[in-house]
């Protein structure tokens, strides 16, 4: 029994020495983890600083791009509200008639159905200059109506001051701007759309509508990536959504 007790004591001493070595190794690992934690925290702070610097650079480039090459702004059409004009001509007009006229002014017949548009008739959005604008309500039917009419009628009068040319030019510039913004912001666009999509040949109604939907989808994707206020966006307002995206008031532009 005495010999067995001695063997057990020796084994216990071995385990105790091994436990001490393990404790020292544990403390060494903990110190190493603390150093790594401090290093990671430092690198994370540096990375965050670099991200902020990169965001400021992107923001500066975008604001310069949209102020020098692709300025986007609202253009007042100076149209009077029919309700106001009618009420001036007829002092006995009831308030219900005035409200109905105002409501009719805010509605647009678009693609076979009536849609509500609060900005209809008030303003239009221009790109690269006040002479290149898009309808504010997203109704680009003037383009494919012109294309369909051109198939049956040929003449110089068809080419003079045609709104379809303005629509084509504005959409072309908008496509170029969106593709450039995706490169600056490093955001992959969901739809592939080349810069010359709306230039050159006259697109059929189906191809034109499909291309416009792709452009609107890309613009909304960029707006979502930059945390633009969703209450400001409308799926049909091409240039207005772009204007909100590149506005200096967009806090997260460049993120």
mmCIF file of C-alpha atoms in Angstrom:
data_model
loop_
_atom_site.group_PDB
_atom_site.id
_atom_site.type_symbol
_atom_site.label_atom_id
_atom_site.label_comp_id
_atom_site.label_asym_id
_atom_site.label_seq_id
_atom_site.Cartn_x
_atom_site.Cartn_y
_atom_site.Cartn_z
ATOM 1 C CA UNK A 1 0.000 0.000 0.000
ATOM 2 C CA UNK A 2 2.885 2.359 0.830
ATOM 3 C CA UNK A 3 4.512 1.642 -2.567
ATOM 4 C CA UNK A 4 1.179 2.199 -4.306
ATOM 5 C CA UNK A 5 0.701 5.486 -2.440
ATOM 6 C CA UNK A 6 4.153 6.660 -3.559
ATOM 7 C CA UNK A 7 3.374 5.813 -7.212
ATOM 8 C CA UNK A 8 0.123 7.751 -6.982
ATOM 9 C CA UNK A 9 1.929 10.736 -5.479
ATOM 10 C CA UNK A 10 4.502 10.669 -8.298
ATOM 11 C CA UNK A 11 1.726 10.522 -10.905
ATOM 12 C CA UNK A 12 -0.067 13.397 -9.197
ATOM 13 C CA UNK A 13 3.111 15.458 -9.274
ATOM 14 C CA UNK A 14 3.529 14.713 -12.996
ATOM 15 C CA UNK A 15 -0.090 15.792 -13.604
ATOM 16 C CA UNK A 16 0.441 18.911 -11.524
ATOM 17 C CA UNK A 17 3.566 19.869 -13.512
ATOM 18 C CA UNK A 18 1.693 19.172 -16.747
ATOM 19 C CA UNK A 19 -1.220 21.292 -15.530
ATOM 20 C CA UNK A 20 1.182 24.139 -14.806
ATOM 21 C CA UNK A 21 2.605 23.911 -18.324
ATOM 22 C CA UNK A 22 -0.925 23.903 -19.747
ATOM 23 C CA UNK A 23 -1.837 26.930 -17.612
ATOM 24 C CA UNK A 24 1.222 28.793 -18.883
ATOM 25 C CA UNK A 25 0.329 27.839 -22.454
ATOM 26 C CA UNK A 26 -3.271 28.985 -21.867
ATOM 27 C CA UNK A 27 -2.083 32.355 -20.546
ATOM 28 C CA UNK A 28 0.275 32.699 -23.502
ATOM 29 C CA UNK A 29 -2.584 31.979 -25.931
ATOM 30 C CA UNK A 30 -4.797 34.517 -24.140
ATOM 31 C CA UNK A 31 -2.092 37.191 -24.397
ATOM 32 C CA UNK A 32 -1.699 36.368 -28.091
ATOM 33 C CA UNK A 33 -5.470 36.612 -28.615
ATOM 34 C CA UNK A 34 -5.549 39.985 -26.860
ATOM 35 C CA UNK A 35 -2.757 41.264 -29.107
ATOM 36 C CA UNK A 36 -4.606 39.961 -32.152
ATOM 37 C CA UNK A 37 -7.835 41.560 -30.902
ATOM 38 C CA UNK A 38 -6.116 44.920 -30.512
ATOM 39 C CA UNK A 39 -4.577 44.537 -33.965
ATOM 40 C CA UNK A 40 -7.948 43.631 -35.523
ATOM 41 C CA UNK A 41 -9.601 46.584 -33.810
ATOM 42 C CA UNK A 42 -6.881 48.891 -35.099
ATOM 43 C CA UNK A 43 -7.133 47.474 -38.635
ATOM 44 C CA UNK A 44 -10.937 47.732 -38.498
ATOM 45 C CA UNK A 45 -10.703 51.396 -37.563
ATOM 46 C CA UNK A 46 -8.186 51.989 -40.370
ATOM 47 C CA UNK A 47 -10.461 50.145 -42.822
ATOM 48 C CA UNK A 48 -13.454 52.215 -41.728
ATOM 49 C CA UNK A 49 -11.402 55.376 -42.191
ATOM 50 C CA UNK A 50 -10.371 54.243 -45.666
ATOM 51 C CA UNK A 51 -14.005 53.455 -46.526
ATOM 52 C CA UNK A 52 -15.035 56.939 -45.429
ATOM 53 C CA UNK A 53 -12.212 58.462 -47.463
ATOM 54 C CA UNK A 54 -13.204 56.363 -50.484
ATOM 55 C CA UNK A 55 -16.855 57.366 -50.051
ATOM 56 C CA UNK A 56 -15.868 61.041 -49.983
ATOM 57 C CA UNK A 57 -13.799 60.587 -53.142
ATOM 58 C CA UNK A 58 -16.681 58.824 -54.883
ATOM 59 C CA UNK A 59 -19.072 61.525 -53.747
ATOM 60 C CA UNK A 60 -16.738 64.249 -55.040
ATOM 61 C CA UNK A 61 -16.362 62.525 -58.415
ATOM 62 C CA UNK A 62 -20.109 61.995 -58.743
ATOM 63 C CA UNK A 63 -20.996 65.590 -57.856
ATOM 64 C CA UNK A 64 -18.369 66.835 -60.304
ATOM 65 C CA UNK A 65 -19.672 64.475 -62.986
ATOM 66 C CA UNK A 66 -23.284 65.575 -62.509
ATOM 67 C CA UNK A 67 -22.458 69.277 -62.330
ATOM 68 C CA UNK A 68 -20.120 69.512 -65.327
ATOM 69 C CA UNK A 69 -21.030 66.727 -67.772
ATOM 70 C CA UNK A 70 -24.471 65.408 -66.774
ATOM 71 C CA UNK A 71 -26.324 68.169 -64.876
ATOM 72 C CA UNK A 72 -29.825 67.081 -63.863
ATOM 73 C CA UNK A 73 -32.386 69.617 -62.741
ATOM 74 C CA UNK A 74 -36.050 70.439 -62.715
ATOM 75 C CA UNK A 75 -37.416 72.618 -65.505
ATOM 76 C CA UNK A 76 -40.582 74.541 -64.805
ATOM 77 C CA UNK A 77 -43.156 74.285 -67.565
ATOM 78 C CA UNK A 78 -45.102 77.331 -66.292
ATOM 79 C CA UNK A 79 -48.433 75.624 -66.845
ATOM 80 C CA UNK A 80 -51.374 76.944 -64.870
ATOM 81 C CA UNK A 81 -53.638 74.683 -62.947
ATOM 82 C CA UNK A 82 -56.917 74.237 -64.901
ATOM 83 C CA UNK A 83 -58.813 74.431 -61.641
ATOM 84 C CA UNK A 84 -57.391 77.893 -60.951
ATOM 85 C CA UNK A 85 -58.095 79.173 -64.455
ATOM 86 C CA UNK A 86 -61.629 77.794 -64.436
ATOM 87 C CA UNK A 87 -62.391 79.227 -61.021
ATOM 88 C CA UNK A 88 -61.292 82.653 -62.211
ATOM 89 C CA UNK A 89 -63.571 82.494 -65.265
ATOM 90 C CA UNK A 90 -66.528 81.189 -63.324
ATOM 91 C CA UNK A 91 -66.898 82.594 -59.832
ATOM 92 C CA UNK A 92 -69.919 80.401 -59.169
ATOM 93 C CA UNK A 93 -67.986 77.144 -59.625
ATOM 94 C CA UNK A 94 -68.410 74.775 -56.686
ATOM 95 C CA UNK A 95 -65.470 73.479 -54.667
ATOM 96 C CA UNK A 96 -66.229 69.902 -55.718
ATOM 97 C CA UNK A 97 -65.771 70.809 -59.385
ATOM 98 C CA UNK A 98 -62.473 72.523 -58.601
ATOM 99 C CA UNK A 99 -61.226 69.469 -56.712
ATOM 100 C CA UNK A 100 -62.278 67.188 -59.577
ATOM 101 C CA UNK A 101 -60.371 69.333 -62.060
ATOM 102 C CA UNK A 102 -57.303 69.272 -59.821
ATOM 103 C CA UNK A 103 -57.580 65.509 -59.493
ATOM 104 C CA UNK A 104 -57.923 65.117 -63.267
ATOM 105 C CA UNK A 105 -54.794 67.191 -63.691
ATOM 106 C CA UNK A 106 -52.870 64.801 -61.427
ATOM 107 C CA UNK A 107 -53.935 61.745 -63.453
ATOM 108 C CA UNK A 108 -52.300 60.475 -66.618
ATOM 109 C CA UNK A 109 -53.427 57.867 -69.134
ATOM 110 C CA UNK A 110 -50.380 55.611 -69.330
ATOM 111 C CA UNK A 111 -50.150 52.239 -71.100
ATOM 112 C CA UNK A 112 -53.886 51.672 -71.251
ATOM 113 C CA UNK A 113 -54.764 52.749 -67.703
ATOM 114 C CA UNK A 114 -55.072 55.868 -65.594
ATOM 115 C CA UNK A 115 -52.259 56.451 -63.106
ATOM 116 C CA UNK A 116 -51.838 59.111 -60.442
ATOM 117 C CA UNK A 117 -48.958 61.531 -60.892
ATOM 118 C CA UNK A 118 -48.625 64.405 -58.455
ATOM 119 C CA UNK A 119 -46.001 66.159 -60.606
ATOM 120 C CA UNK A 120 -47.894 65.946 -63.898
ATOM 121 C CA UNK A 121 -47.749 69.199 -65.811
ATOM 122 C CA UNK A 122 -45.750 71.072 -63.178
ATOM 123 C CA UNK A 123 -42.164 70.288 -64.098
ATOM 124 C CA UNK A 124 -39.988 68.152 -66.315
ATOM 125 C CA UNK A 125 -36.488 66.838 -65.626
ATOM 126 C CA UNK A 126 -33.601 67.822 -67.884
ATOM 127 C CA UNK A 127 -30.193 66.215 -68.358
ATOM 128 C CA UNK A 128 -27.079 67.887 -69.846
ATOM 129 C CA UNK A 129 -29.159 71.028 -70.483
ATOM 130 C CA UNK A 130 -32.674 72.500 -70.295
ATOM 131 C CA UNK A 131 -33.386 71.543 -73.912
ATOM 132 C CA UNK A 132 -33.116 67.774 -73.285
ATOM 133 C CA UNK A 133 -35.939 66.713 -70.988
ATOM 134 C CA UNK A 134 -38.105 63.697 -70.238
ATOM 135 C CA UNK A 135 -41.825 63.688 -69.408
ATOM 136 C CA UNK A 136 -42.132 63.709 -65.665
ATOM 137 C CA UNK A 137 -44.845 61.030 -65.583
ATOM 138 C CA UNK A 138 -42.744 58.423 -67.417
ATOM 139 C CA UNK A 139 -44.951 58.432 -70.530
ATOM 140 C CA UNK A 140 -42.556 57.970 -73.462
ATOM 141 C CA UNK A 141 -45.252 56.963 -75.942
ATOM 142 C CA UNK A 142 -44.263 59.883 -78.191
ATOM 143 C CA UNK A 143 -41.165 57.898 -79.211
ATOM 144 C CA UNK A 144 -42.730 54.690 -80.460
ATOM 145 C CA UNK A 145 -45.734 56.592 -81.841
ATOM 146 C CA UNK A 146 -43.257 58.555 -83.945
ATOM 147 C CA UNK A 147 -41.497 55.343 -85.018
ATOM 148 C CA UNK A 148 -44.783 53.708 -86.037
ATOM 149 C CA UNK A 149 -45.889 56.824 -87.881
ATOM 150 C CA UNK A 150 -42.535 57.131 -89.624
ATOM 151 C CA UNK A 151 -42.997 53.652 -91.109
ATOM 152 C CA UNK A 152 -46.028 54.865 -93.029
ATOM 153 C CA UNK A 153 -45.141 58.546 -93.594
ATOM 154 C CA UNK A 154 -41.858 59.876 -94.886
ATOM 155 C CA UNK A 155 -40.989 63.545 -95.116
ATOM 156 C CA UNK A 156 -38.869 66.348 -93.720
ATOM 157 C CA UNK A 157 -41.679 67.552 -91.468
ATOM 158 C CA UNK A 158 -41.422 64.338 -89.497
ATOM 159 C CA UNK A 159 -37.845 65.155 -88.482
ATOM 160 C CA UNK A 160 -38.288 68.759 -87.338
ATOM 161 C CA UNK A 161 -38.627 69.502 -83.614
ATOM 162 C CA UNK A 162 -39.765 65.972 -82.876
ATOM 163 C CA UNK A 163 -40.155 65.128 -79.147
ATOM 164 C CA UNK A 164 -39.056 61.569 -79.897
ATOM 165 C CA UNK A 165 -35.526 62.825 -80.582
ATOM 166 C CA UNK A 166 -35.445 64.587 -77.212
ATOM 167 C CA UNK A 167 -36.669 61.437 -75.441
ATOM 168 C CA UNK A 168 -34.076 59.298 -77.220
ATOM 169 C CA UNK A 169 -31.246 61.709 -76.365
ATOM 170 C CA UNK A 170 -32.270 62.033 -72.702
ATOM 171 C CA UNK A 171 -32.513 58.254 -72.247
ATOM 172 C CA UNK A 172 -29.155 57.806 -73.961
ATOM 173 C CA UNK A 173 -27.472 60.291 -71.609
ATOM 174 C CA UNK A 174 -29.219 58.708 -68.619
ATOM 175 C CA UNK A 175 -27.884 55.279 -69.644
ATOM 176 C CA UNK A 176 -24.337 56.623 -69.948
ATOM 177 C CA UNK A 177 -24.602 58.297 -66.548
ATOM 178 C CA UNK A 178 -25.952 55.150 -64.867
ATOM 179 C CA UNK A 179 -23.197 52.958 -66.309
ATOM 180 C CA UNK A 180 -20.568 55.484 -65.191
ATOM 181 C CA UNK A 181 -22.070 55.696 -61.698
ATOM 182 C CA UNK A 182 -21.966 51.900 -61.378
ATOM 183 C CA UNK A 183 -18.205 52.005 -62.055
ATOM 184 C CA UNK A 184 -17.566 54.838 -59.603
ATOM 185 C CA UNK A 185 -19.706 53.271 -56.865
ATOM 186 C CA UNK A 186 -18.483 49.729 -57.622
ATOM 187 C CA UNK A 187 -22.059 48.428 -57.797
ATOM 188 C CA UNK A 188 -22.999 45.707 -60.269
ATOM 189 C CA UNK A 189 -26.157 46.580 -62.195
ATOM 190 C CA UNK A 190 -28.903 43.928 -62.432
ATOM 191 C CA UNK A 191 -29.636 44.662 -66.110
ATOM 192 C CA UNK A 192 -27.132 44.921 -68.936
ATOM 193 C CA UNK A 193 -27.754 48.025 -71.037
ATOM 194 C CA UNK A 194 -25.202 49.477 -73.452
ATOM 195 C CA UNK A 195 -24.740 53.221 -73.878
ATOM 196 C CA UNK A 196 -25.937 53.243 -77.476
ATOM 197 C CA UNK A 197 -29.175 51.374 -76.758
ATOM 198 C CA UNK A 198 -31.388 54.408 -77.457
ATOM 199 C CA UNK A 199 -29.220 55.832 -80.278
ATOM 200 C CA UNK A 200 -29.028 54.941 -83.920
ATOM 201 C CA UNK A 201 -31.778 52.697 -85.209
ATOM 202 C CA UNK A 202 -35.401 53.325 -84.329
ATOM 203 C CA UNK A 203 -36.588 50.825 -81.722
ATOM 204 C CA UNK A 204 -39.935 49.101 -81.913
ATOM 205 C CA UNK A 205 -42.436 49.663 -79.127
ATOM 206 C CA UNK A 206 -41.583 46.330 -77.477
ATOM 207 C CA UNK A 207 -37.802 46.840 -77.605
ATOM 208 C CA UNK A 208 -38.067 50.466 -76.496
ATOM 209 C CA UNK A 209 -40.319 49.652 -73.525
ATOM 210 C CA UNK A 210 -38.062 46.749 -72.541
ATOM 211 C CA UNK A 211 -34.963 48.969 -72.642
ATOM 212 C CA UNK A 212 -36.675 51.672 -70.558
ATOM 213 C CA UNK A 213 -37.658 49.073 -67.941
ATOM 214 C CA UNK A 214 -34.038 47.899 -67.761
ATOM 215 C CA UNK A 215 -32.820 51.473 -67.304
ATOM 216 C CA UNK A 216 -35.384 52.172 -64.573
ATOM 217 C CA UNK A 217 -34.431 48.926 -62.804
ATOM 218 C CA UNK A 218 -30.732 49.869 -62.846
ATOM 219 C CA UNK A 219 -31.483 53.340 -61.501
ATOM 220 C CA UNK A 220 -33.617 51.951 -58.661
ATOM 221 C CA UNK A 221 -30.881 49.413 -57.839
ATOM 222 C CA UNK A 222 -28.338 52.226 -57.500
ATOM 223 C CA UNK A 223 -30.786 54.224 -55.366
ATOM 224 C CA UNK A 224 -31.301 51.230 -53.073
ATOM 225 C CA UNK A 225 -27.543 50.681 -52.763
ATOM 226 C CA UNK A 226 -27.047 54.312 -51.670
ATOM 227 C CA UNK A 227 -29.989 54.273 -49.226
ATOM 228 C CA UNK A 228 -32.034 56.926 -51.033
ATOM 229 C CA UNK A 229 -35.290 57.681 -49.228
ATOM 230 C CA UNK A 230 -37.834 55.222 -50.648
ATOM 231 C CA UNK A 231 -40.671 57.713 -50.275
ATOM 232 C CA UNK A 232 -39.043 59.874 -52.963
ATOM 233 C CA UNK A 233 -38.725 57.138 -55.587
ATOM 234 C CA UNK A 234 -41.194 56.167 -58.299
ATOM 235 C CA UNK A 235 -40.591 53.217 -60.667
ATOM 236 C CA UNK A 236 -41.500 55.265 -63.773
ATOM 237 C CA UNK A 237 -39.694 58.543 -63.000
ATOM 238 C CA UNK A 238 -36.362 57.903 -64.724
ATOM 239 C CA UNK A 239 -34.553 61.227 -64.402
ATOM 240 C CA UNK A 240 -36.262 62.254 -61.161
ATOM 241 C CA UNK A 241 -34.928 59.095 -59.443
ATOM 242 C CA UNK A 242 -31.476 59.855 -60.858
ATOM 243 C CA UNK A 243 -31.732 63.416 -59.560
ATOM 244 C CA UNK A 244 -32.491 62.158 -56.053
ATOM 245 C CA UNK A 245 -29.594 59.673 -56.295
ATOM 246 C CA UNK A 246 -26.893 62.223 -57.187
ATOM 247 C CA UNK A 247 -28.303 65.013 -55.033
ATOM 248 C CA UNK A 248 -25.825 66.552 -52.534
ATOM 249 C CA UNK A 249 -28.516 65.971 -49.899
ATOM 250 C CA UNK A 250 -28.124 62.186 -50.249
ATOM 251 C CA UNK A 251 -26.227 61.420 -47.052
ATOM 252 C CA UNK A 252 -25.001 57.924 -48.012
ATOM 253 C CA UNK A 253 -23.895 58.762 -51.556
ATOM 254 C CA UNK A 254 -20.593 56.967 -52.165
ATOM 255 C CA UNK A 255 -21.037 54.238 -49.550
#
